[in-house]
Short mmCIF file of C-alpha atoms in Angstrom, two decimals:
data_model
loop_
_atom_site.label_atom_id
_atom_site.label_comp_id
_atom_site.label_asym_id
_atom_site.label_seq_id
_atom_site.Cartn_x
_atom_site.Cartn_y
_atom_site.Cartn_z
CA MET A 76 -60.13 263.13 16.72
CA SER A 77 -61.27 259.55 15.94
CA ASP A 78 -61.84 256.74 18.75
CA GLU A 79 -58.17 255.59 18.61
CA ASN A 80 -56.85 258.84 20.42
CA PRO A 81 -59.26 258.88 23.24
CA ASN A 82 -58.46 255.59 24.04
CA GLY A 83 -54.73 256.37 23.92
CA ALA A 84 -55.74 259.33 26.05
CA LEU A 85 -57.68 257.37 28.75
CA LYS A 86 -54.57 254.73 28.56
CA LYS A 87 -52.20 257.27 29.48
CA LEU A 88 -54.44 259.04 32.14
CA ASP A 89 -54.90 255.37 33.60
CA SER A 90 -51.42 255.02 34.07
CA ARG A 91 -50.91 258.30 35.35
CA LEU A 92 -53.30 257.78 37.79
CA LYS A 93 -52.12 254.67 38.70
CA GLU A 94 -48.39 256.39 39.47
CA ALA A 95 -50.36 259.07 41.51
CA ARG A 96 -52.06 256.59 43.52
CA ARG A 97 -48.81 254.80 44.01
CA GLU A 98 -46.91 258.07 44.83
CA PRO A 99 -48.64 260.04 47.71
CA ILE A 100 -46.11 258.68 50.70
CA ASP A 101 -43.17 259.55 48.17
CA PRO A 102 -43.38 263.32 47.43
CA THR A 103 -43.52 264.23 50.98
CA ARG A 104 -40.74 262.08 51.96
CA ARG A 105 -38.50 263.67 49.46
CA THR A 106 -39.26 267.09 50.51
CA THR A 107 -38.57 265.88 53.79
CA SER A 108 -35.34 264.74 53.17
CA LYS A 109 -34.82 267.55 51.16
CA VAL A 110 -35.76 270.50 53.57
CA SER A 111 -34.06 268.66 56.68
CA GLY A 112 -31.07 269.71 54.93
CA SER A 113 -32.56 273.09 54.54
CA GLY A 114 -30.65 275.88 52.70
CA GLY A 115 -27.83 273.49 51.87
CA ALA A 116 -24.41 273.10 53.84
CA LEU A 117 -25.27 276.69 55.32
CA GLY A 118 -28.46 275.73 57.06
CA LEU A 119 -26.57 272.47 58.04
CA ALA A 120 -24.05 274.14 59.59
CA PHE A 121 -25.92 276.69 61.18
CA ARG A 122 -28.11 273.53 62.72
CA VAL A 123 -24.92 271.94 63.68
CA GLY A 124 -23.70 274.94 65.78
CA VAL A 125 -27.27 275.76 67.55
CA GLU A 126 -27.24 272.26 68.75
CA LEU A 127 -23.84 272.38 70.15
CA VAL A 128 -24.35 275.59 71.97
CA SER A 129 -27.64 274.93 73.01
CA ALA A 130 -26.77 271.87 74.86
CA VAL A 131 -23.59 273.33 76.61
CA GLY A 132 -26.00 276.31 77.46
CA VAL A 133 -28.45 273.96 79.04
CA GLY A 134 -25.57 272.14 80.94
CA ALA A 135 -24.07 275.40 82.31
CA LEU A 136 -27.33 276.44 83.43
CA ILE A 137 -27.75 273.21 85.15
CA GLY A 138 -24.77 273.19 86.89
CA TRP A 139 -24.98 276.68 87.98
CA LEU A 140 -28.50 275.99 89.52
CA LEU A 141 -27.09 273.15 91.31
CA ASP A 142 -24.15 275.10 92.35
CA GLU A 143 -26.54 277.47 93.73
CA TRP A 144 -28.50 274.89 95.27
CA LEU A 145 -25.61 272.92 97.12
CA GLU A 146 -23.18 275.83 97.79
CA THR A 147 -20.42 273.84 95.89
CA ARG A 148 -19.55 277.20 93.50
CA PRO A 149 -17.50 276.19 90.87
CA TRP A 150 -17.40 272.82 90.47
CA LEU A 151 -20.80 271.55 89.32
CA MET A 152 -21.09 273.80 86.40
CA LEU A 153 -17.50 272.83 85.19
CA VAL A 154 -18.62 269.26 85.33
CA PHE A 155 -21.55 270.13 83.57
CA ILE A 156 -20.33 272.37 81.13
CA PHE A 157 -18.10 269.35 79.77
CA MET A 158 -21.39 266.94 80.11
CA GLY A 159 -23.34 269.90 77.74
CA GLY A 160 -20.53 269.40 75.40
CA ALA A 161 -20.91 265.73 75.52
CA ALA A 162 -24.46 266.35 74.94
CA GLY A 163 -24.12 268.53 72.10
CA ILE A 164 -21.67 266.19 70.29
CA LEU A 165 -24.31 263.50 70.87
CA ASN A 166 -27.09 265.71 69.40
CA VAL A 167 -24.98 266.29 66.48
CA TYR A 168 -23.85 262.72 66.29
CA ARG A 169 -27.77 261.97 66.33
CA MET A 170 -28.73 264.32 63.69
CA ALA A 171 -25.98 263.06 61.08
CA ARG A 172 -26.56 259.63 61.48
CA GLY A 173 -30.24 260.11 60.73
CA PHE A 174 -31.64 259.49 63.97
CA GLY A 175 -33.00 263.36 63.30
CA TYR A 176 -33.69 265.04 66.56
CA ALA A 177 -34.53 261.82 68.50
CA VAL A 178 -33.58 261.45 72.15
CA GLY A 179 -33.36 257.60 73.15
CA TYR A 180 -33.18 254.89 70.50
CA GLN A 181 -36.41 253.93 69.11
CA GLN A 182 -36.27 253.37 65.85
CA LYS A 183 -36.39 249.67 65.00
CA ASP A 184 -34.13 249.75 61.96
CA GLU A 185 -31.67 252.23 63.41
CA ARG A 186 -31.41 249.70 66.68
CA ALA A 187 -28.21 248.25 65.07
CA ASP A 188 -26.83 251.78 64.75
CA SER A 189 -27.74 253.01 68.35
CA ASP A 190 -26.12 249.63 69.82
CA GLU A 191 -23.02 250.35 67.91
CA GLY A 192 -23.02 254.23 69.27
CA ALA A 193 -23.47 252.76 72.83
CA ASP A 194 -20.51 250.34 72.04
CA GLN A 195 -18.48 253.25 71.09
CA GLY A 196 -19.75 254.92 74.20
CA LYS A 197 -17.59 252.16 76.24
CA MET B 250 -32.77 311.13 59.34
CA SER B 251 -31.12 309.40 62.31
CA GLU B 252 -34.38 307.49 63.20
CA GLY B 253 -35.36 304.44 61.66
CA GLN B 254 -31.77 303.75 59.91
CA SER B 255 -30.58 301.32 62.50
CA PRO B 256 -31.27 297.69 61.34
CA LEU B 257 -32.41 296.44 64.48
CA GLN B 258 -35.15 299.10 65.06
CA GLN B 259 -37.57 297.02 62.94
CA PHE B 260 -37.45 294.67 66.31
CA GLU B 261 -38.50 297.43 68.99
CA ILE B 262 -41.82 296.56 70.63
CA LYS B 263 -44.00 299.55 70.68
CA GLN B 264 -46.95 299.78 73.06
CA LEU B 265 -49.84 300.83 71.46
CA VAL B 266 -52.39 300.50 73.96
CA PRO B 267 -51.31 300.66 77.55
CA MET B 268 -52.88 297.85 79.91
CA GLN B 269 -52.24 296.83 82.94
CA ILE B 270 -53.58 293.87 85.57
CA GLY B 271 -52.10 293.73 88.73
CA ASN B 272 -48.49 294.45 88.50
CA ILE B 273 -48.63 292.71 85.12
CA ASP B 274 -48.07 294.51 82.14
CA VAL B 275 -50.59 293.56 79.74
CA SER B 276 -50.39 296.20 77.00
CA LEU B 277 -51.03 296.05 73.30
CA THR B 278 -48.00 296.06 71.77
CA ASN B 279 -47.30 296.03 67.82
CA SER B 280 -46.43 292.46 68.69
CA SER B 281 -49.45 291.44 69.75
CA VAL B 282 -51.22 293.33 67.29
CA MET B 283 -49.39 291.38 64.50
CA MET B 284 -50.35 287.99 66.43
CA ILE B 285 -53.85 288.99 66.29
CA ALA B 286 -53.75 289.67 62.38
CA THR B 287 -51.74 286.50 62.10
CA VAL B 288 -54.96 284.34 63.97
CA VAL B 289 -57.30 286.63 61.77
CA GLY B 290 -55.16 285.87 58.62
CA VAL B 291 -55.12 282.24 59.06
CA SER B 292 -58.72 281.89 60.19
CA ALA B 293 -59.71 284.03 57.09
CA PHE B 294 -57.58 282.13 54.88
CA LEU B 295 -59.24 278.94 55.96
CA ILE B 296 -62.86 279.99 56.55
CA LEU B 297 -63.22 282.17 53.22
CA GLY B 298 -61.36 279.24 51.41
CA MET B 299 -63.29 276.67 52.25
CA ARG B 300 -66.95 278.93 52.28
CA ARG B 301 -68.35 277.13 49.30
CA ALA B 302 -66.48 273.75 49.65
CA ALA B 303 -66.98 273.22 46.05
CA LEU B 304 -66.12 269.76 44.54
CA VAL B 305 -63.50 270.96 42.13
CA PRO B 306 -61.64 273.60 44.30
CA GLY B 307 -61.10 277.16 43.12
CA ARG B 308 -57.63 278.92 43.73
CA TRP B 309 -58.35 279.87 47.54
CA GLN B 310 -60.14 276.51 48.52
CA SER B 311 -57.26 274.56 46.69
CA MET B 312 -54.35 276.54 48.55
CA ALA B 313 -56.71 275.66 51.97
CA GLU B 314 -56.70 272.12 51.13
CA LEU B 315 -53.07 272.08 50.22
CA SER B 316 -51.80 273.08 53.70
CA TYR B 317 -53.99 271.06 54.86
CA ILE B 318 -53.12 268.11 53.28
CA PHE B 319 -49.44 269.03 53.30
CA ILE B 320 -49.40 268.96 57.23
CA ALA B 321 -51.88 265.92 57.46
CA ASN B 322 -49.51 263.52 55.27
CA LEU B 323 -46.58 265.12 57.33
CA LEU B 324 -48.11 263.83 60.39
CA LYS B 325 -48.92 260.55 59.00
CA GLU B 326 -45.36 259.77 57.94
CA THR B 327 -43.48 261.02 61.09
CA VAL B 328 -45.77 259.98 63.33
CA GLY B 329 -48.23 257.57 62.14
CA SER B 330 -52.12 256.99 62.98
CA GLU B 331 -51.53 257.80 66.65
CA GLY B 332 -50.94 261.40 65.92
CA ARG B 333 -53.87 262.11 64.63
CA PRO B 334 -55.63 263.41 67.62
CA TYR B 335 -52.86 266.17 67.97
CA PHE B 336 -53.25 267.12 64.05
CA PRO B 337 -55.40 270.59 65.15
CA PHE B 338 -52.50 271.62 67.20
CA ILE B 339 -49.68 270.43 64.71
CA PHE B 340 -51.67 272.43 62.03
CA SER B 341 -52.37 275.52 64.28
CA VAL B 342 -48.96 275.91 65.06
CA PHE B 343 -47.57 275.96 61.59
CA MET B 344 -50.00 278.34 59.95
CA PHE B 345 -49.49 280.51 62.99
CA VAL B 346 -45.57 280.22 62.25
CA LEU B 347 -45.99 280.45 58.83
CA PHE B 348 -48.37 283.63 58.46
CA GLY B 349 -46.21 285.34 61.24
CA ASN B 350 -43.27 284.79 59.17
CA LEU B 351 -45.37 285.93 56.16
CA PHE B 352 -46.46 288.91 57.51
CA GLY B 353 -43.34 290.17 58.64
CA MET B 354 -42.10 290.13 55.14
CA ILE B 355 -45.13 293.10 54.57
CA PRO B 356 -42.84 296.17 54.93
CA TYR B 357 -43.69 298.25 57.69
CA SER B 358 -45.04 295.40 59.71
CA PHE B 359 -43.54 293.75 62.56
CA THR B 360 -41.95 290.19 62.82
CA PHE B 361 -43.07 288.41 66.02
CA THR B 362 -41.18 285.29 65.45
CA SER B 363 -37.80 287.36 65.66
CA HIS B 364 -38.25 287.35 69.07
CA ILE B 365 -36.71 284.99 71.11
CA VAL B 366 -39.28 285.37 74.22
CA VAL B 367 -42.07 284.48 71.61
CA THR B 368 -40.35 281.19 69.87
CA PHE B 369 -39.57 280.09 73.32
CA ALA B 370 -42.77 280.07 74.44
CA MET B 371 -44.16 278.41 71.49
CA ALA B 372 -40.71 275.59 71.99
CA LEU B 373 -41.93 275.38 75.58
CA VAL B 374 -45.29 274.46 75.08
CA VAL B 375 -44.31 272.16 72.74
CA PHE B 376 -41.63 270.57 75.10
CA LEU B 377 -44.00 270.17 78.15
CA GLY B 378 -46.96 268.99 76.16
CA VAL B 379 -44.96 266.17 74.53
CA THR B 380 -43.30 265.31 77.87
CA ILE B 381 -46.65 265.15 79.47
CA ILE B 382 -48.02 263.31 76.69
CA ALA B 383 -45.15 260.75 76.94
CA ILE B 384 -45.68 260.51 80.95
CA ALA B 385 -49.30 259.89 80.78
CA LYS B 386 -48.77 257.25 78.04
CA HIS B 387 -45.92 255.50 79.34
CA LYS B 388 -45.94 256.13 83.05
CA MET B 389 -42.49 255.58 84.73
CA HIS B 390 -41.19 253.77 81.63
CA PHE B 391 -40.53 257.31 80.43
CA PHE B 392 -37.58 257.60 82.53
CA SER B 393 -36.08 254.33 80.61
CA PHE B 394 -35.76 256.97 77.98
CA PHE B 395 -32.89 258.43 79.29
CA MET B 396 -30.92 255.35 79.97
CA PRO B 397 -30.12 253.47 76.20
CA PRO B 398 -30.67 249.93 76.30
CA GLY B 399 -27.39 247.55 76.44
CA VAL B 400 -25.61 249.91 78.17
CA PRO B 401 -23.48 248.98 81.68
CA MET B 402 -24.54 250.42 84.68
CA ALA B 403 -21.21 251.46 85.90
CA MET B 404 -21.78 254.08 82.86
CA ALA B 405 -25.12 255.23 83.95
CA PRO B 406 -24.04 258.13 85.94
CA LEU B 407 -22.29 259.60 83.07
CA LEU B 408 -24.84 258.96 80.19
CA VAL B 409 -27.90 259.62 82.16
CA PRO B 410 -27.02 263.53 82.43
CA ILE B 411 -25.75 263.40 79.44
CA GLU B 412 -28.86 262.04 78.00
CA ILE B 413 -31.14 264.74 80.19
CA ILE B 414 -29.33 267.68 79.00
CA SER B 415 -29.66 266.61 75.32
CA TYR B 416 -33.50 266.23 75.97
CA LEU B 417 -33.55 269.75 77.67
CA SER B 418 -31.83 271.47 75.09
CA ARG B 419 -34.47 270.38 72.70
CA PRO B 420 -36.59 273.43 73.51
CA ILE B 421 -33.38 275.64 73.01
CA SER B 422 -32.65 274.64 69.48
CA LEU B 423 -36.24 274.59 68.71
CA SER B 424 -36.95 278.00 69.42
CA VAL B 425 -33.02 279.44 68.74
CA ARG B 426 -33.37 278.44 65.06
CA LEU B 427 -36.63 280.09 63.90
CA PHE B 428 -35.87 282.94 65.78
CA ALA B 429 -32.03 283.32 64.69
CA ASN B 430 -33.31 282.83 61.28
CA MET B 431 -35.81 285.63 61.06
CA LEU B 432 -33.65 288.17 62.93
CA ALA B 433 -30.83 287.20 60.77
CA GLY B 434 -32.90 287.70 57.62
CA HIS B 435 -34.52 290.74 58.19
CA THR B 436 -31.73 292.74 59.72
CA LEU B 437 -29.71 291.71 56.61
CA LEU B 438 -32.39 293.19 54.69
CA LYS B 439 -32.51 296.09 56.53
CA VAL B 440 -28.55 296.41 56.25
CA PHE B 441 -28.62 296.24 52.59
CA ALA B 442 -31.53 298.39 52.35
CA GLY B 443 -29.46 301.22 54.32
CA PHE B 444 -26.66 300.57 51.38
CA ILE B 445 -29.05 301.80 48.76
CA VAL B 446 -29.52 305.40 49.89
CA ALA B 447 -25.92 305.93 51.10
CA LEU B 448 -24.27 304.74 47.61
CA GLY B 449 -26.45 306.82 45.50
CA ALA B 450 -26.18 305.74 41.76
CA PHE B 451 -24.10 302.80 42.41
CA GLY B 452 -27.12 301.42 44.58
CA ILE B 453 -28.56 299.64 42.14
CA ALA B 454 -26.27 296.63 43.11
CA PRO B 455 -27.63 296.48 46.73
CA TRP B 456 -31.16 297.11 45.31
CA ALA B 457 -30.29 293.89 43.06
CA PHE B 458 -29.26 292.18 46.28
CA VAL B 459 -32.24 293.01 48.14
CA VAL B 460 -34.66 292.22 45.64
CA ALA B 461 -32.93 288.71 45.68
CA LEU B 462 -32.86 288.50 49.63
CA THR B 463 -36.54 289.25 49.79
CA GLY B 464 -37.35 285.99 47.36
CA LEU B 465 -34.53 284.06 49.69
CA GLU B 466 -36.51 285.18 53.11
CA ILE B 467 -40.04 284.35 51.87
CA VAL B 468 -38.81 280.71 51.19
CA ILE B 469 -37.07 280.92 54.73
CA ALA B 470 -40.39 281.85 55.93
CA PHE B 471 -41.88 278.66 54.51
CA LEU B 472 -38.98 276.51 55.47
CA GLN B 473 -38.69 277.53 59.16
CA ALA B 474 -42.25 277.19 59.66
CA PHE B 475 -42.06 273.78 58.01
CA VAL B 476 -38.97 272.95 60.17
CA PHE B 477 -40.75 274.02 63.47
CA THR B 478 -43.52 271.69 62.43
CA ILE B 479 -41.67 268.55 61.54
CA LEU B 480 -39.45 269.04 64.85
CA THR B 481 -42.94 269.28 66.65
CA CYS B 482 -43.92 266.01 64.97
CA LEU B 483 -40.76 264.29 65.46
CA TYR B 484 -40.58 265.16 69.43
CA LEU B 485 -44.32 263.53 69.41
CA ASN B 486 -43.18 260.83 67.62
CA ASP B 487 -40.63 259.97 70.25
CA ALA B 488 -43.60 260.86 72.97
CA LEU B 489 -45.89 257.99 71.77
CA HIS B 490 -43.14 255.38 70.46
CA LEU B 491 -40.72 255.12 73.03
CA HIS B 492 -38.38 252.44 72.88
#
């Protein structure tokens, strides 16, 4: 309880304050990366499934509507179901490569990745 | 005894106050009552929590501030300073979904986020809003979004539809994720709760499971509200910063 102790406590507080000031960006980032794999493997599997199926569904719907409009009954729907499958794979690929859910290729530091992806597309 | 035993009965929409405008049925249902309760709950939580606005926050105030800061940081990290004008919307979405999920955990209440109509309407608002923001900000340049840079023109007829489908599948995956999680969780709870009575003395096993599952469901309520919000932020980020 002499003046040594409060000094030590103050120093400790000071270092903790400094740490806390440096931190604010980090904790949320950690939770972000933790939670975006929400629920571990099952959550990941579920997300992959939803991404795949929703893209196929949208593709089928677009194809069906175009068929109704252009009266080309089964053909455009068949084409668009496969395109939807490709879009689904693309969604999953982007998710797995850490593009998040971004469509397009906007992240600067991930430009290299996207170009690589485009190369593979060729 | 047969009524109330189906695990899907909890999702049934019941008309409480029948109302009609023209030919449109706008009855007050148990779903809309829960939505109103959610809005009132969120407002009460924030307004009453911040009523005193003390320098040293009490329990409620620190919870209100915590939720505010949490979303503010999330927005700042995913979107950056350009996202600040959209903070009220993002925060409202988060609190609405979170409280909707949590109020759904109260026994005998109704989880409106377990209906695809509700989540899809919310996802559609987000999707349309984000698209309008992107078009307003980037004009025609927005459509270059669908054509990755450095791709030969010959690939365009194949790649552009794929990108468009990928873009249009966003509101679906956004809404299905929230809806399916809530639906599956609540159904599972009911199924196992049904086993408790059916098994008699051995019901202790499913009972323990239901207790654990309830905890898990509360975690999922938070998690799905968070995922919905962070995806909204990511879409907003895409709209504001095209390549």
